[in-house]
Short mmCIF file of C-alpha atoms and ligand atoms in Angstrom, two decimals:
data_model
loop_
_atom_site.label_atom_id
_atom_site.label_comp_id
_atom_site.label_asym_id
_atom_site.label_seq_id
_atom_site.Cartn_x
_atom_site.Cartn_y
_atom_site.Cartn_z
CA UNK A 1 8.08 -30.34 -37.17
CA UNK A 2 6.35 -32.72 -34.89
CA UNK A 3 5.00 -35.88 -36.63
CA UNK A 4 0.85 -35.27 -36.60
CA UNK A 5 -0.89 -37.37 -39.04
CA UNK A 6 -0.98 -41.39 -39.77
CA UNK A 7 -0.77 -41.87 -43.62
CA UNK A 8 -1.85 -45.95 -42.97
CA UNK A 9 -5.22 -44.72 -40.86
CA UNK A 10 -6.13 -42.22 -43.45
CA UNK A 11 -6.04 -44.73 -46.14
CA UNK A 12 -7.66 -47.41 -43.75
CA UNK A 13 -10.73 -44.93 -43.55
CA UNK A 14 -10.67 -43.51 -47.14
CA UNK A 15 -9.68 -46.43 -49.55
CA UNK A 16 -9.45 -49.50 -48.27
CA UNK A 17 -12.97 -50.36 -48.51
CA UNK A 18 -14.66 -52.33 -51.27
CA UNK A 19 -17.05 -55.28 -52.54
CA UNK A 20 -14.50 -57.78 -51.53
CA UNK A 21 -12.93 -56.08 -48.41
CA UNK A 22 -9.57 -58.21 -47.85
CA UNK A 23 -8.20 -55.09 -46.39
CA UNK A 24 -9.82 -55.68 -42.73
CA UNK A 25 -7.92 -56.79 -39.33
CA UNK A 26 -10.21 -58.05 -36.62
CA UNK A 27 -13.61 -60.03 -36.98
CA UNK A 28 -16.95 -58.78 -38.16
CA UNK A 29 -19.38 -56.85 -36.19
CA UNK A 30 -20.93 -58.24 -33.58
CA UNK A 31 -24.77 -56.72 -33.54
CA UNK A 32 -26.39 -55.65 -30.05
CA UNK A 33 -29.54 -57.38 -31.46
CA UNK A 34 -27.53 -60.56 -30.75
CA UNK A 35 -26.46 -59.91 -27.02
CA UNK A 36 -28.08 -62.64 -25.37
CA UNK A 37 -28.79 -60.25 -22.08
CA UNK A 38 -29.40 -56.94 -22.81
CA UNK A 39 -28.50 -54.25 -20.51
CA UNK A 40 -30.62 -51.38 -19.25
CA UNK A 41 -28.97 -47.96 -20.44
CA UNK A 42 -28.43 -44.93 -19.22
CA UNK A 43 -26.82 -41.63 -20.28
CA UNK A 44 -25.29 -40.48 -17.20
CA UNK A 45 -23.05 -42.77 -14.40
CA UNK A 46 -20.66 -42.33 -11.78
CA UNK A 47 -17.34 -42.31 -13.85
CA UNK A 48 -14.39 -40.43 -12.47
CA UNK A 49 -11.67 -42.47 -12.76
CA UNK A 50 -13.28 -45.33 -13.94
CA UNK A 51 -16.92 -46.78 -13.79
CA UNK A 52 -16.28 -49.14 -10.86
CA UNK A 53 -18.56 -52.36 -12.53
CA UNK A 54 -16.23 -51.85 -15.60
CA UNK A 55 -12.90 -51.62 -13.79
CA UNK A 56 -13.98 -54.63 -12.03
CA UNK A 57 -15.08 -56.40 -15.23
CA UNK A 58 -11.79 -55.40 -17.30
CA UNK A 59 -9.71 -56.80 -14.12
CA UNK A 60 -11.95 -59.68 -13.41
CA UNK A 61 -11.01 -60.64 -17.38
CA UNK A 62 -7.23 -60.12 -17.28
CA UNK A 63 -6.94 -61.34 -13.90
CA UNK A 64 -5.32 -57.99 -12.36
CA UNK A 65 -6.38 -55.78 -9.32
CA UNK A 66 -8.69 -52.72 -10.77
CA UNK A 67 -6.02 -50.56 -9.39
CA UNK A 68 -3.95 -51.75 -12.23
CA UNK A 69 -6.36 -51.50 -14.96
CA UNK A 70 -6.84 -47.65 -16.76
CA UNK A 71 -9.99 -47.65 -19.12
CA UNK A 72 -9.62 -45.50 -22.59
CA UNK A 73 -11.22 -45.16 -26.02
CA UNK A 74 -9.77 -48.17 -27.77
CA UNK A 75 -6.20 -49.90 -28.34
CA UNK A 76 -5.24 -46.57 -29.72
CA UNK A 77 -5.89 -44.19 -27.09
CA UNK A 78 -4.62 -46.76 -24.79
CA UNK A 79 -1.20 -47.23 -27.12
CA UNK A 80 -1.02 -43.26 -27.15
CA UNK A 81 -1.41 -42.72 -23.38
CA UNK A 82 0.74 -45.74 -22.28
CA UNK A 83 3.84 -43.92 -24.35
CA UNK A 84 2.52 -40.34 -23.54
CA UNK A 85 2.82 -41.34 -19.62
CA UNK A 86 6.28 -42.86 -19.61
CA UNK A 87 8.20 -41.06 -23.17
CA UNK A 88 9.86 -37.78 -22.74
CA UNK A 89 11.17 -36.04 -25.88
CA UNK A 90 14.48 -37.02 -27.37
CA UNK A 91 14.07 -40.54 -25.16
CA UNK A 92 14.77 -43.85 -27.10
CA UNK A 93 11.68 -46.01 -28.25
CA UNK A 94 12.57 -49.35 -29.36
CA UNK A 95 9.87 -50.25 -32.08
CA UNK A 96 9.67 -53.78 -33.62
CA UNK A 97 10.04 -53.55 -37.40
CA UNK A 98 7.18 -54.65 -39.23
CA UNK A 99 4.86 -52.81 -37.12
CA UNK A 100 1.52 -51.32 -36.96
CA UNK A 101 2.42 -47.64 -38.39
CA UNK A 102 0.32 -45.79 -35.44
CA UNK A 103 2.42 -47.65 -32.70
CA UNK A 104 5.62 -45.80 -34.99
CA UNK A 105 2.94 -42.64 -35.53
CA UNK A 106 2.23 -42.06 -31.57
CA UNK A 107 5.86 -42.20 -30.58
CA UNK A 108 7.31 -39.27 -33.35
CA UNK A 109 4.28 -37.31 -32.16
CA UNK A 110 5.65 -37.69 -28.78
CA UNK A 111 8.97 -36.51 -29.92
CA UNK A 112 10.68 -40.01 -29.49
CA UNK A 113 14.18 -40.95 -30.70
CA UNK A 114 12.60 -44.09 -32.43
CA UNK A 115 14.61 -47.19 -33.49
CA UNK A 116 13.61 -50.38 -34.84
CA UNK A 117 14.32 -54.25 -34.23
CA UNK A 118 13.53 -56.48 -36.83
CA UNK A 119 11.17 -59.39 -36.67
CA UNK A 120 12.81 -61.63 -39.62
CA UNK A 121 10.39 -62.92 -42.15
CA UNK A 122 12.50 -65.96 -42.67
CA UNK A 123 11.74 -66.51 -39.21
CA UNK A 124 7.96 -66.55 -39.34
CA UNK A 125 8.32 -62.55 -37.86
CA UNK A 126 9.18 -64.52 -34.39
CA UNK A 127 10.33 -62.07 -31.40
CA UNK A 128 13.98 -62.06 -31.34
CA UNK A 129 15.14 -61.04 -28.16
CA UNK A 130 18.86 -60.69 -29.37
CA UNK A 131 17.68 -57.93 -32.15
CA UNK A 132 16.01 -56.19 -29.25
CA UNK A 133 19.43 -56.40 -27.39
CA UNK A 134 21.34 -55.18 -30.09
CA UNK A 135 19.34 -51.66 -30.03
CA UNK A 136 18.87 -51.40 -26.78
CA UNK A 137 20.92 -48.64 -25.23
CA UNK A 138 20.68 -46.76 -21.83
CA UNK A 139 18.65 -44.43 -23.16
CA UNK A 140 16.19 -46.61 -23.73
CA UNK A 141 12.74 -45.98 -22.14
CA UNK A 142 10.67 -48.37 -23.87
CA UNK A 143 10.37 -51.30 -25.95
CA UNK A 144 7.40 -52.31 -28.11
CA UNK A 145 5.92 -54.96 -29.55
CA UNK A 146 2.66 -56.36 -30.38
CA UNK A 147 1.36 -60.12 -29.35
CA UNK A 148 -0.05 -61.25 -31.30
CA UNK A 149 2.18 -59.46 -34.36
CA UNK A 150 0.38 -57.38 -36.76
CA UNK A 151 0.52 -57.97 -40.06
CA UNK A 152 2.08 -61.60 -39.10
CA UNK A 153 -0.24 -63.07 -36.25
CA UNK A 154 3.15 -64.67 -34.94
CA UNK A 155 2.54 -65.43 -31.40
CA UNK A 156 5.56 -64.93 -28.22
CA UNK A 157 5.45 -66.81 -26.03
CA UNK A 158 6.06 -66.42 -22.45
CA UNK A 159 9.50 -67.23 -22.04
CA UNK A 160 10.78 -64.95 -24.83
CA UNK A 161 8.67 -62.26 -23.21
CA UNK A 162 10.35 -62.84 -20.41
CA UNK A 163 13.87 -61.92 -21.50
CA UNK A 164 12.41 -59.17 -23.26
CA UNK A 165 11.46 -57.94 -19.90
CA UNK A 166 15.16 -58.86 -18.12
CA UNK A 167 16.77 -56.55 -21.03
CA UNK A 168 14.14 -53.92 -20.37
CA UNK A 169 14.92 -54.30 -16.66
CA UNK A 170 18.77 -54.02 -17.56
CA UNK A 171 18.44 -50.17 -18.57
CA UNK A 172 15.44 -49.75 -16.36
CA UNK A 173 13.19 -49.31 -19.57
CA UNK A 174 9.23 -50.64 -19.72
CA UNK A 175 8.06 -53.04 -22.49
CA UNK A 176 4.61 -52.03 -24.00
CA UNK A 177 2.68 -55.37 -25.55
CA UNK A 178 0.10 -54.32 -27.73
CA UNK A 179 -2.23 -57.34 -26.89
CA UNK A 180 -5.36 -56.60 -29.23
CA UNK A 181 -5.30 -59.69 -30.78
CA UNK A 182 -4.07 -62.06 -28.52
CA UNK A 183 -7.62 -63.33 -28.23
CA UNK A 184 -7.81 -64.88 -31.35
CA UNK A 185 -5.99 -67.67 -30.11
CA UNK A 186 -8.51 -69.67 -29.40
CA UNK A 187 -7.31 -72.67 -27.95
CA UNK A 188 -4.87 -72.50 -24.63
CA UNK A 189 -5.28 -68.37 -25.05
CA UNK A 190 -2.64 -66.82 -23.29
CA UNK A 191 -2.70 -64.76 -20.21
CA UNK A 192 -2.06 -61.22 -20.60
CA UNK A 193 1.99 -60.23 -20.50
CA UNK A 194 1.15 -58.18 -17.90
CA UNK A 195 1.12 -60.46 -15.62
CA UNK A 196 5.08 -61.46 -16.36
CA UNK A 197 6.50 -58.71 -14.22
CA UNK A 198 6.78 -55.31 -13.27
CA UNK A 199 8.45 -53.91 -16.58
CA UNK A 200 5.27 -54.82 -18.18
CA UNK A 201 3.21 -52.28 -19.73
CA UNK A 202 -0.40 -54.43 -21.84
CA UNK A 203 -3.41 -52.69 -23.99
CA UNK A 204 -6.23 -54.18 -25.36
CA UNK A 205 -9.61 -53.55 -26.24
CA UNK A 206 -12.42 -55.36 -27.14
CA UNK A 207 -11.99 -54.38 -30.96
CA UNK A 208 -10.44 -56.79 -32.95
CA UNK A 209 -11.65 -60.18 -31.49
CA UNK A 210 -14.82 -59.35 -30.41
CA UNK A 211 -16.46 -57.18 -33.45
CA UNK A 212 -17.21 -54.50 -30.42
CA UNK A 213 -14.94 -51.97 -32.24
CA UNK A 214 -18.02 -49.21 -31.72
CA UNK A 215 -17.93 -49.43 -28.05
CA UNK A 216 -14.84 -48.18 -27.98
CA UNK A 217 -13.79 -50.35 -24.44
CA UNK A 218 -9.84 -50.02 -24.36
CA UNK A 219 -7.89 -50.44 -21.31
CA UNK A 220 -4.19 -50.05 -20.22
CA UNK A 221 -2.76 -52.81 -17.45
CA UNK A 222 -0.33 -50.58 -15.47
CA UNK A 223 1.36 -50.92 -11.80
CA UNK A 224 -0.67 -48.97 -9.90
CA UNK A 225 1.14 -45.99 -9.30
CA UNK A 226 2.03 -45.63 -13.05
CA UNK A 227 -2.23 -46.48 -13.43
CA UNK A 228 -2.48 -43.20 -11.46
CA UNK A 229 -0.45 -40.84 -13.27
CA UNK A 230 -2.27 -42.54 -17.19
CA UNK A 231 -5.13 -41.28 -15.64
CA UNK A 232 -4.27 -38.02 -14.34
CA UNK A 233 -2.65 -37.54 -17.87
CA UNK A 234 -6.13 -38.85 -19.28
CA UNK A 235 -8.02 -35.54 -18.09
CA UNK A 236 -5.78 -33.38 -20.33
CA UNK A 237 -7.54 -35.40 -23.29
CA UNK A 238 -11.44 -36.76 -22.35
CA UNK A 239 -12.17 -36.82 -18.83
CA UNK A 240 -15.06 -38.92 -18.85
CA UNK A 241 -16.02 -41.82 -21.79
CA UNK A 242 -19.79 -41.97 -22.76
CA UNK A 243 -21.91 -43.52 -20.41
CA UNK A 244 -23.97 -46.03 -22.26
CA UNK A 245 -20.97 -47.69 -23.52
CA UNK A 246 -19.70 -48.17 -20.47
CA UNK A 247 -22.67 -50.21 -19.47
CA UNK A 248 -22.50 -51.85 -22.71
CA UNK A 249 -19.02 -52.67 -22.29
CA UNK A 250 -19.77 -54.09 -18.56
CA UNK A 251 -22.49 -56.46 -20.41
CA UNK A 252 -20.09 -57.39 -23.02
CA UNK A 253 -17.35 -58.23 -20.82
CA UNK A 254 -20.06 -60.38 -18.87
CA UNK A 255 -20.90 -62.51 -22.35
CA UNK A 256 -17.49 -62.57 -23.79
CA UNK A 257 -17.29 -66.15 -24.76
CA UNK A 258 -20.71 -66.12 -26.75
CA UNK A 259 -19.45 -63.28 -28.64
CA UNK A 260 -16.07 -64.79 -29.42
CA UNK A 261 -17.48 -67.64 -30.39
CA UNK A 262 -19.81 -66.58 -32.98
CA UNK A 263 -16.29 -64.76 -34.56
CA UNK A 264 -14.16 -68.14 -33.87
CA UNK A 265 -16.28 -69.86 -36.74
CA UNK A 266 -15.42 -67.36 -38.96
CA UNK A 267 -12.12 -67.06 -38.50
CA UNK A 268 -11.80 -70.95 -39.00
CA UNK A 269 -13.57 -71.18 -41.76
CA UNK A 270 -11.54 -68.54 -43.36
CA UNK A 271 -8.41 -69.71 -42.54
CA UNK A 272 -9.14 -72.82 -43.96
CA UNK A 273 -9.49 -71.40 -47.48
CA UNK A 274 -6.51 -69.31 -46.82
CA UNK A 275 -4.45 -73.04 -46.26
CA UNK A 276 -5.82 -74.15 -49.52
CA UNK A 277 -5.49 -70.90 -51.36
CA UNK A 278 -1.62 -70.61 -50.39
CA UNK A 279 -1.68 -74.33 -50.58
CA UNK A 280 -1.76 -73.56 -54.66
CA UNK A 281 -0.48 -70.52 -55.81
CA UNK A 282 3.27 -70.08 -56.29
CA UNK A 283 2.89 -66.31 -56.58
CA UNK A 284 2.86 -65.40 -53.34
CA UNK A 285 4.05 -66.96 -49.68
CA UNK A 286 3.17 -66.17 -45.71
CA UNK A 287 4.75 -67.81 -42.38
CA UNK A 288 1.88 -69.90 -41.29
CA UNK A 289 -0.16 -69.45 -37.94
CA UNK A 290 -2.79 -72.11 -36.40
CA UNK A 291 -4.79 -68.47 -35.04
CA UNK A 292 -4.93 -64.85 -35.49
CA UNK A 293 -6.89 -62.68 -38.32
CA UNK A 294 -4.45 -61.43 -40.18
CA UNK A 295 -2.04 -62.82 -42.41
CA UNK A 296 1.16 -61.13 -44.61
CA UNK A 297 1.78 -61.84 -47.78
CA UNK A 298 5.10 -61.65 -50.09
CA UNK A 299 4.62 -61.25 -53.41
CA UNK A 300 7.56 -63.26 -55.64
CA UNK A 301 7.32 -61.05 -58.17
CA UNK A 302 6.40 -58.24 -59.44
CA UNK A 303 5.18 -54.88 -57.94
CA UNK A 304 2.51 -54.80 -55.10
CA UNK A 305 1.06 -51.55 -55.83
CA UNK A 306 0.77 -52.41 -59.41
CA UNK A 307 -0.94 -55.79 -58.36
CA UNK A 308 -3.31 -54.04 -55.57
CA UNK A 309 -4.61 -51.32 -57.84
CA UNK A 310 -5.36 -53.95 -60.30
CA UNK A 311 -6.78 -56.04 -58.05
CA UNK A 312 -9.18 -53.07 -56.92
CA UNK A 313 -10.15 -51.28 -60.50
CA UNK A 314 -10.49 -55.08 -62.11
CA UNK A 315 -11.90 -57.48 -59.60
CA UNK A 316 -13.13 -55.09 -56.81
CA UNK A 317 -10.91 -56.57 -54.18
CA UNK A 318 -8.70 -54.58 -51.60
CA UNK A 319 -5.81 -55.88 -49.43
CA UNK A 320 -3.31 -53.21 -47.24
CA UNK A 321 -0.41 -52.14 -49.08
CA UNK A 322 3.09 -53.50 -47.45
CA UNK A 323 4.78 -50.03 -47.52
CA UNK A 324 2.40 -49.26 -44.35
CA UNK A 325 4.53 -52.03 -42.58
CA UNK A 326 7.42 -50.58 -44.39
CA UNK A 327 7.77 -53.90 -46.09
CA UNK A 328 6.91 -52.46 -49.81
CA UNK A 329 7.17 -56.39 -51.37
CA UNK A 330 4.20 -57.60 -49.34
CA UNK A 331 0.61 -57.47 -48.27
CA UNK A 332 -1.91 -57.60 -45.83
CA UNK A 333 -5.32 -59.66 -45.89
CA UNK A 334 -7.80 -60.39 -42.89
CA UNK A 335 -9.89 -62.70 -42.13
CA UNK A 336 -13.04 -63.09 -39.69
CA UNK A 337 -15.82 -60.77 -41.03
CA UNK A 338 -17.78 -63.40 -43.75
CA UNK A 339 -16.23 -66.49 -45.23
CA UNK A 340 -18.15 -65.79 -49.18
CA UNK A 341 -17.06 -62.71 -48.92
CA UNK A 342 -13.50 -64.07 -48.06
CA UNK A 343 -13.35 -66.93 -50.36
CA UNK A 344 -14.28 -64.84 -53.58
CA UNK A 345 -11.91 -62.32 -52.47
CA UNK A 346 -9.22 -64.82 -52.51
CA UNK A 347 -10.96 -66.02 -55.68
CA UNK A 348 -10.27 -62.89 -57.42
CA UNK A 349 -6.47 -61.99 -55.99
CA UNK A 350 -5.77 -65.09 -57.30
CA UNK A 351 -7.07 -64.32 -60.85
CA UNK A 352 -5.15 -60.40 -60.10
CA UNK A 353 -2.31 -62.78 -59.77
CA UNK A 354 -2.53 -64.81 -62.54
CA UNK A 355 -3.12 -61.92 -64.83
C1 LIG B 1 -1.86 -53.61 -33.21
C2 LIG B 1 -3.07 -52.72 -33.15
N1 LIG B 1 -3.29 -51.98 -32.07
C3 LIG B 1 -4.37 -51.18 -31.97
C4 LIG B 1 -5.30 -51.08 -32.98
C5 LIG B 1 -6.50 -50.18 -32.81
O1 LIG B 1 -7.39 -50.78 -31.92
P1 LIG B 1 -8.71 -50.05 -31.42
O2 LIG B 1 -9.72 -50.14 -32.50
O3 LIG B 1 -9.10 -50.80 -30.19
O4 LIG B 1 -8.36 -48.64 -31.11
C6 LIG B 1 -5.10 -51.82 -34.15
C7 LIG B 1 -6.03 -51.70 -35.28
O5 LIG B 1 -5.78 -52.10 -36.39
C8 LIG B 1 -3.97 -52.67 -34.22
O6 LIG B 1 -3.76 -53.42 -35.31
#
């Protein structure tokens, strides 16, 4: 039976929400009202394979050719068609391990032979290019990671990329870096992986960082020729996005840094409780990062399910259960959408824990 559900994305959109919403992964929403220009909309545009202004946008911010740049409904679709374009059935995925479940999801629906590498906790979840070597096999087709790392926020950088892409080169595989929050580094932000070499494979979108999860502006950074055939596999699926977010995207794309902005003093102020909340409690512990939105959690003792429903039914709190990263002992908590609301969530795990 072919794998056709997501068990984490169900519960994301049917329980994780409450009063003190700990359970989130990017940054707030960012409200049209407060896009300093404001572009005239349409419903109806010349998209075929792209809307040229947004092609050009998209490239103009990762510094790539619009040839190389395929535009899609989110991270998601873009994670979905990257591996549907390159992943035959019964063809080895490699799949870091703890992962974003719909990365793992997309590939069994695709009928992959998926195996895992693990990022080691006592390690801060770094990139280990020797696990990745140690599954890698000729039948490998692709490797996949996400930079930053969700649920860790632990950053790669370039070099280790690099001989991520010399192993994928070794059994002529691609790697796929899931970039969607690579953003929220805000100082000395990395270029895009893509730009490494030609076993690179990048998506993004404009989700997490940004707040602009509703416009749905995902893109794929491709070599051309592979850009071609992601698109030609795109018509089996939408053929055309909606119009008006494209032009909202374009303006978007044009006013990034006010929008990120407005998120970056969130995110700071947040992670400054976080410091002083793990700072105190013995309970639980995390590998420390100076960016990202998302940080996970081990709990010492104790059972996380038991402490998460408590934490819910009690104190009307939620955080993401660990056995959607496969990692039952831990836990997930965001930051980036309002620092009260943040701070009395941590207020009240901490009570969860202490109880
Ligand atoms: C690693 C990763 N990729 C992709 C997505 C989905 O992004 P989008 O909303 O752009 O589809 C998420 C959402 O949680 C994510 O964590």
């Amino acid at each position: 039976m072919r794998h056709r559900h997501s068990d984490y994305m169900y519960w994301a959109k049917t329980q994780s929400r409450a009063r003190y919403n700990l359970a989130t992964s990017g940054v707030g929403p960012f409200p049209l009202a407060e896009l300093p220009r404001q572009p005239a909309l349409e419903i109806n545009g010349d998209s075929t394979y792209g809307y040229a202004p947004l092609q050009q946008a998209i490239a103009r911010k990762c510094g790539v050719d619009p040839d190389c740049v395929v535009a899609v409904a989110g991270t998601s679709m873009a994670n979905h068609l990257a591996m549907a374009a390159i992943v035959d059935p019964g063809d080895e995925v490699l799949i870091e391990h703890p992962a974003y479940e719909l990365l793992v999801s997309a590939a069994l629906y695709l009928g992959a032979a998926v195996k895992r590498f693990a990022r080691a906790e006592a390690n801060g979840y770094a990139l280990d290019p020797a696990a990745i070597r140690g599954a890698l096999t000729s039948k490998t087709k692709l490797i996949v990671v996400t930079n930053l790392h969700n649920p860790s926020s632990a950053l790669t950088p370039d070099a280790v990329l690099r001989e991520v892409g010399d192993l994928a080169r070794s059994v002529r595989a691609h790697v796929l870096v899931d970039e969607v929050y690579l953003d929220a580094v805000y100082e000395n932000t990395p270029r895009t992986s893509y730009l490494l070499g030609e076993e690179f494979i990048v998506t993004n979108s404009l989700t997490k960082v940004y707040g602009l999860s509703g416009l749905r502006c995902g893109w794929i950074l491709a070599r051309p020729d592979l850009a071609r055939a992601m698109w030609r596999l795109n018509d089996l699926f939408g053929v055309i996005p909606a119009h008006p977010a494209e032009l909202l995207s374009v303006a978007a794309l044009e006013q990034l840094d006010v929008i990120r902005e407005r998120a970056r003093n969130v995110v700071e102020a947040d992670r400054a409780l976080l410091a002083a909340f793990l700072a105190r409690q013995s309970a639980v512990s995390a590998p420390r990062t100076a960016w990202g939105t998302t940080v996970f959690l081990r709990l010492q003792r104790g059972d996380v399910e038991e402490l998460l429903a408590r934490l819910r039914t009690d104190y009307g709190t939620t955080a993401v259960p660990g056995r959607f990263f496969e990692m039952p002992d831990h836990f997930r908590i965001g930051m980036g959408v309002n620092t009260d609301m943040f701070g009395e969530g941590l207020c009240r795990l901490g009570l969860a824990l202490a109880g």
